[in-house]
Structures are given as C-alpha cells and as structure tokens.
C-alpha cells in the first residue's frame, strides 16, 4: 500500500490451488505504524512519519479489524462481486493512463482496467488488453 509514493503497508497472499481454482488463501498484512528508521526497505514510510505523531497500537488494530471483519462476512455470504468492485475502486492508478515496463524492458502506455478471474492485472493499451501476473509488469515513474 503506497501513500505519497512511499510504502506504508505490505500484503502477502499465499494461495493453494485445487485444479483450476483457488482452494484456500492465507493473507498477511504488515503495517509500518510507529517505525521511524528503516534499513532494507525501498522507499518506506510509516503512519508516524507521515503524520508526525505516535499511534496507540490497539486503536490502530481495531481500526483495521472492524473493516476486515465486514469484508470477511461479505465473502462468507457470497458477495464476491461487491468485494471485487470495492477492491477495483481502490486499485492504485485504476483507469489512469500510466507508463509500464515489461520484463523484456519494453515500455508502453496503458490503463489498468481490472483483474482477470485468475487475479492477473488487466491493462489496456494501444495494442489491446493484456493480462500480467505478479512481477510481470511494473510502473515507470
């Protein structure tokens, strides 16, 4: 999760596949809350650095767990389309024209238009719509 072009949070998702579908997922979240010094993180920040104040961790956790429970209950109730649309609305640079770079080094202009059913990032460019897995594409800032 980026704020002012700095990394504030990280999300790690590990999926277990069953045939052609996701059987289960484990999701981990790391949030830089009160940290002020970083050693091996590219372009890091924290809530404390962004807002120049100290945060009470139980308060931060409650602010995280309440919405997470809401989304979990939506998922459990089968409201996948609503969750997908909520996710897309918050996707970084969604529907904004941006420069991207492929692993080959090719740079192109395009817009993120969503995700495929398998979780690949869908980018529309002058040559059409392409889908990219994690680490197959990067932003050119």
Short mmCIF file of C-alpha atoms in Angstrom, two decimals, residues 1-96:
data_model
loop_
_atom_site.label_atom_id
_atom_site.label_comp_id
_atom_site.label_asym_id
_atom_site.label_seq_id
_atom_site.Cartn_x
_atom_site.Cartn_y
_atom_site.Cartn_z
CA UNK A 1 0.00 0.00 0.00
CA UNK A 2 1.54 3.25 -1.16
CA UNK A 3 0.95 6.70 0.32
CA UNK A 4 2.62 9.72 -1.26
CA UNK A 5 4.73 7.30 -3.35
CA UNK A 6 6.08 5.63 -0.21
CA UNK A 7 5.41 2.10 1.03
CA UNK A 8 3.27 2.15 4.16
CA UNK A 9 1.93 -1.40 4.22
CA UNK A 10 2.60 -4.74 2.63
CA UNK A 11 0.18 -7.53 1.86
CA UNK A 12 1.30 -11.10 1.27
CA UNK A 13 -1.15 -13.61 -0.16
CA UNK A 14 -0.40 -17.31 -0.48
CA UNK A 15 -2.93 -19.30 -2.49
CA UNK A 16 -3.36 -23.06 -2.63
CA UNK A 17 -4.76 -24.25 -5.93
CA UNK A 18 -7.21 -27.10 -6.48
CA UNK A 19 -7.35 -27.89 -10.18
CA UNK A 20 -8.01 -24.51 -11.85
CA UNK A 21 -9.41 -22.67 -8.83
CA UNK A 22 -8.12 -21.28 -5.57
CA UNK A 23 -8.77 -23.80 -2.80
CA UNK A 24 -7.66 -21.53 0.04
CA UNK A 25 -5.73 -18.35 0.73
CA UNK A 26 -3.63 -17.13 3.62
CA UNK A 27 -3.30 -13.36 3.83
CA UNK A 28 -0.74 -11.46 5.88
CA UNK A 29 -0.65 -7.72 6.45
CA UNK A 30 2.31 -5.66 7.63
CA UNK A 31 1.77 -2.02 8.58
CA UNK A 32 4.53 0.44 9.43
CA UNK A 33 2.90 2.22 12.35
CA UNK A 34 5.41 3.88 14.69
CA UNK A 35 8.65 2.91 12.95
CA UNK A 36 10.91 5.85 12.12
CA UNK A 37 14.10 4.10 10.93
CA UNK A 38 14.26 1.58 8.11
CA UNK A 39 17.24 -0.44 6.92
CA UNK A 40 16.37 -2.63 3.94
CA UNK A 41 13.04 -1.35 2.65
CA UNK A 42 12.74 0.53 -0.66
CA UNK A 43 11.03 3.92 -0.27
CA UNK A 44 9.41 3.18 3.13
CA UNK A 45 7.28 5.30 5.41
CA UNK A 46 5.06 4.85 8.44
CA UNK A 47 1.95 6.41 9.94
CA UNK A 48 4.21 8.13 12.49
CA UNK A 49 6.41 9.66 9.78
CA UNK A 50 3.51 10.70 7.57
CA UNK A 51 1.57 12.37 10.37
CA UNK A 52 4.36 13.24 12.83
CA UNK A 53 2.68 11.55 15.80
CA UNK A 54 2.77 8.36 17.85
CA UNK A 55 -0.06 5.84 17.41
CA UNK A 56 -1.69 3.63 20.03
CA UNK A 57 -1.40 0.12 18.54
CA UNK A 58 -4.69 -1.30 19.97
CA UNK A 59 -6.56 1.64 18.42
CA UNK A 60 -4.87 1.05 15.05
CA UNK A 61 -5.68 -2.67 15.23
CA UNK A 62 -9.35 -2.00 15.99
CA UNK A 63 -9.47 0.36 13.03
CA UNK A 64 -8.14 -2.47 10.88
CA UNK A 65 -10.05 -5.45 12.27
CA UNK A 66 -13.54 -3.92 12.11
CA UNK A 67 -13.48 -3.35 8.31
CA UNK A 68 -11.67 -6.68 7.78
CA UNK A 69 -14.46 -8.49 9.59
CA UNK A 70 -17.02 -6.67 7.43
CA UNK A 71 -15.28 -7.83 4.26
CA UNK A 72 -14.84 -11.37 5.62
CA UNK A 73 -18.56 -11.60 6.36
CA UNK A 74 -19.34 -10.32 2.85
CA UNK A 75 -17.09 -13.02 1.40
CA UNK A 76 -18.68 -15.67 3.61
CA UNK A 77 -22.12 -14.51 2.41
CA UNK A 78 -21.04 -14.96 -1.22
CA UNK A 79 -20.93 -11.23 -2.06
CA UNK A 80 -17.91 -11.64 -4.33
CA UNK A 81 -18.99 -9.11 -6.95
CA UNK A 82 -19.42 -6.37 -4.31
CA UNK A 83 -15.97 -7.15 -2.89
CA UNK A 84 -14.41 -7.13 -6.36
CA UNK A 85 -15.92 -3.71 -7.16
CA UNK A 86 -14.75 -2.31 -3.81
CA UNK A 87 -11.23 -3.60 -4.48
CA UNK A 88 -11.16 -2.18 -8.01
CA UNK A 89 -12.31 1.24 -6.77
CA UNK A 90 -9.21 1.38 -4.53
CA UNK A 91 -6.73 -0.07 -7.01
CA UNK A 92 -3.64 2.12 -7.40
CA UNK A 93 -3.83 4.18 -10.61
CA UNK A 94 -7.04 2.46 -11.71
CA UNK A 95 -8.15 3.83 -15.11
CA UNK A 96 -5.30 6.38 -15.09
#
